[in-house]
CSV table of C-alpha atoms in Angstrom, one decimal:
chain,number,residue,atom,x,y,z
A,1,MET,CA,-6.0,-17.7,-0.6
A,2,ALA,CA,-5.7,-16.9,3.1
A,3,TYR,CA,-8.8,-16.6,5.2
A,4,TYR,CA,-9.9,-13.1,6.1
A,5,ALA,CA,-12.6,-12.3,8.6
A,6,TYR,CA,-15.1,-9.7,7.4
A,7,ASN,CA,-16.0,-8.8,10.9
A,8,GLU,CA,-12.4,-7.7,11.6
A,9,LYS,CA,-12.0,-4.0,12.2
A,10,ILE,CA,-11.2,-1.8,9.2
A,11,ARG,CA,-7.7,-0.5,9.6
A,12,ASP,CA,-8.2,2.8,7.8
A,13,ARG,CA,-11.7,4.1,7.1
A,14,GLN,CA,-10.5,6.5,4.4
A,15,VAL,CA,-9.0,3.6,2.4
A,16,GLY,CA,-11.8,1.2,3.2
A,17,ARG,CA,-12.4,-2.5,3.5
A,18,ASN,CA,-12.0,-3.3,-0.2
A,19,ALA,CA,-8.4,-2.0,-0.1
A,20,GLN,CA,-7.7,-4.0,3.0
A,21,LEU,CA,-9.0,-7.2,1.3
A,22,PHE,CA,-7.0,-6.3,-1.8
A,23,ALA,CA,-3.8,-6.0,0.4
A,24,HIS,CA,-4.5,-9.4,1.8
A,25,ALA,CA,-4.9,-10.8,-1.8
A,26,ILE,CA,-1.7,-9.2,-2.9
A,27,ALA,CA,0.2,-10.7,0.0
A,28,ASP,CA,-0.9,-14.2,-1.2
A,29,LEU,CA,1.1,-13.7,-4.5
A,30,GLU,CA,4.4,-15.5,-4.7
A,31,THR,CA,6.9,-13.1,-6.2
A,32,ALA,CA,7.7,-9.4,-6.1
A,33,GLU,CA,7.2,-9.3,-9.9
A,34,GLU,CA,3.6,-10.7,-9.5
A,35,ARG,CA,2.9,-8.2,-6.7
A,36,TYR,CA,4.3,-5.1,-8.4
A,37,PRO,CA,1.4,-4.1,-10.6
A,38,TYR,CA,-1.2,-4.7,-7.9
A,39,LEU,CA,0.9,-2.7,-5.3
A,40,ARG,CA,0.9,0.2,-7.8
A,41,ILE,CA,-2.9,0.1,-7.8
A,42,LEU,CA,-3.1,-0.2,-4.0
A,43,VAL,CA,-0.6,2.7,-3.6
A,44,SER,CA,-2.8,4.8,-6.0
A,45,ILE,CA,-5.9,4.0,-3.9
A,46,ILE,CA,-4.1,5.1,-0.8
A,47,GLU,CA,-2.8,8.3,-2.4
A,48,GLN,CA,-6.4,9.2,-3.4
A,49,ALA,CA,-7.7,8.5,0.1
A,50,HIS,CA,-4.9,10.5,1.8
A,51,PRO,CA,-4.0,13.4,-0.5
A,52,GLU,CA,-2.5,15.2,2.5
A,53,TRP,CA,0.4,12.7,2.4
A,54,ASN,CA,1.5,13.8,-1.0
A,55,GLN,CA,3.8,16.5,0.4
A,56,ALA,CA,5.0,14.4,3.4
A,57,PRO,CA,8.8,14.0,3.6
A,58,LYS,CA,8.5,10.3,4.4
A,59,LYS,CA,5.5,9.6,2.2
A,60,ASP,CA,7.0,6.3,1.0
A,61,ARG,CA,7.4,5.0,4.6
A,62,GLN,CA,3.9,6.2,5.6
A,63,ILE,CA,2.2,4.4,2.8
A,64,ALA,CA,4.4,1.3,3.3
A,65,TYR,CA,3.5,1.2,6.9
A,66,LEU,CA,-0.2,1.5,6.1
A,67,VAL,CA,0.0,-1.3,3.5
A,68,ASP,CA,1.8,-3.5,6.0
A,69,THR,CA,-1.0,-2.8,8.5
A,70,LEU,CA,-3.7,-3.4,5.9
A,71,SER,CA,-2.2,-6.7,5.0
A,72,ASP,CA,-1.6,-7.7,8.7
A,73,GLY,CA,2.1,-7.9,8.0
A,74,GLY,CA,1.8,-9.9,4.8
A,75,LEU,CA,3.6,-7.4,2.7
A,76,ASP,CA,7.1,-6.1,3.0
A,77,GLU,CA,7.4,-2.4,3.9
A,78,ASP,CA,10.6,-2.0,1.9
A,79,GLU,CA,9.0,-3.5,-1.2
A,80,VAL,CA,6.0,-1.2,-0.9
A,81,ALA,CA,8.2,1.9,-0.2
A,82,GLU,CA,10.2,1.2,-3.4
A,83,VAL,CA,6.9,1.1,-5.4
A,84,VAL,CA,6.0,4.5,-3.9
A,85,ARG,CA,9.4,5.9,-4.8
A,86,VAL,CA,9.2,4.6,-8.4
A,87,ARG,CA,5.7,6.2,-8.8
A,88,ASP,CA,7.0,9.5,-7.4
A,89,GLU,CA,10.1,9.5,-9.6
A,90,GLU,CA,7.8,9.0,-12.6
A,91,ARG,CA,6.1,12.2,-11.6
A,92,GLY,CA,9.4,14.1,-11.1
A,93,HIS,CA,9.7,13.9,-7.3
A,94,PHE,CA,12.9,12.3,-6.1
A,95,TYR,CA,13.9,11.1,-2.7
A,96,ASP,CA,17.3,11.8,-1.0
């Protein structure tokens, strides 16, 4: 597991330090298949912290960028955006 400094600044106060630590832990997983269920949980946490993003036209990219920031670049934005799109499609919202 990678070292993470607790005195490092919180990237997003609404999401919180635990989500930031969770993002770092997810980044340590080897494969996309291993990361997928945990990314779904992290995306859910972010959606709850930022309900105003639910109607954003580029919600998948916004959340992916935040996850990339939370993980200090340890997670791939495209992989995270795909997780967001899958979650939204399950709810009946489709992207162009």
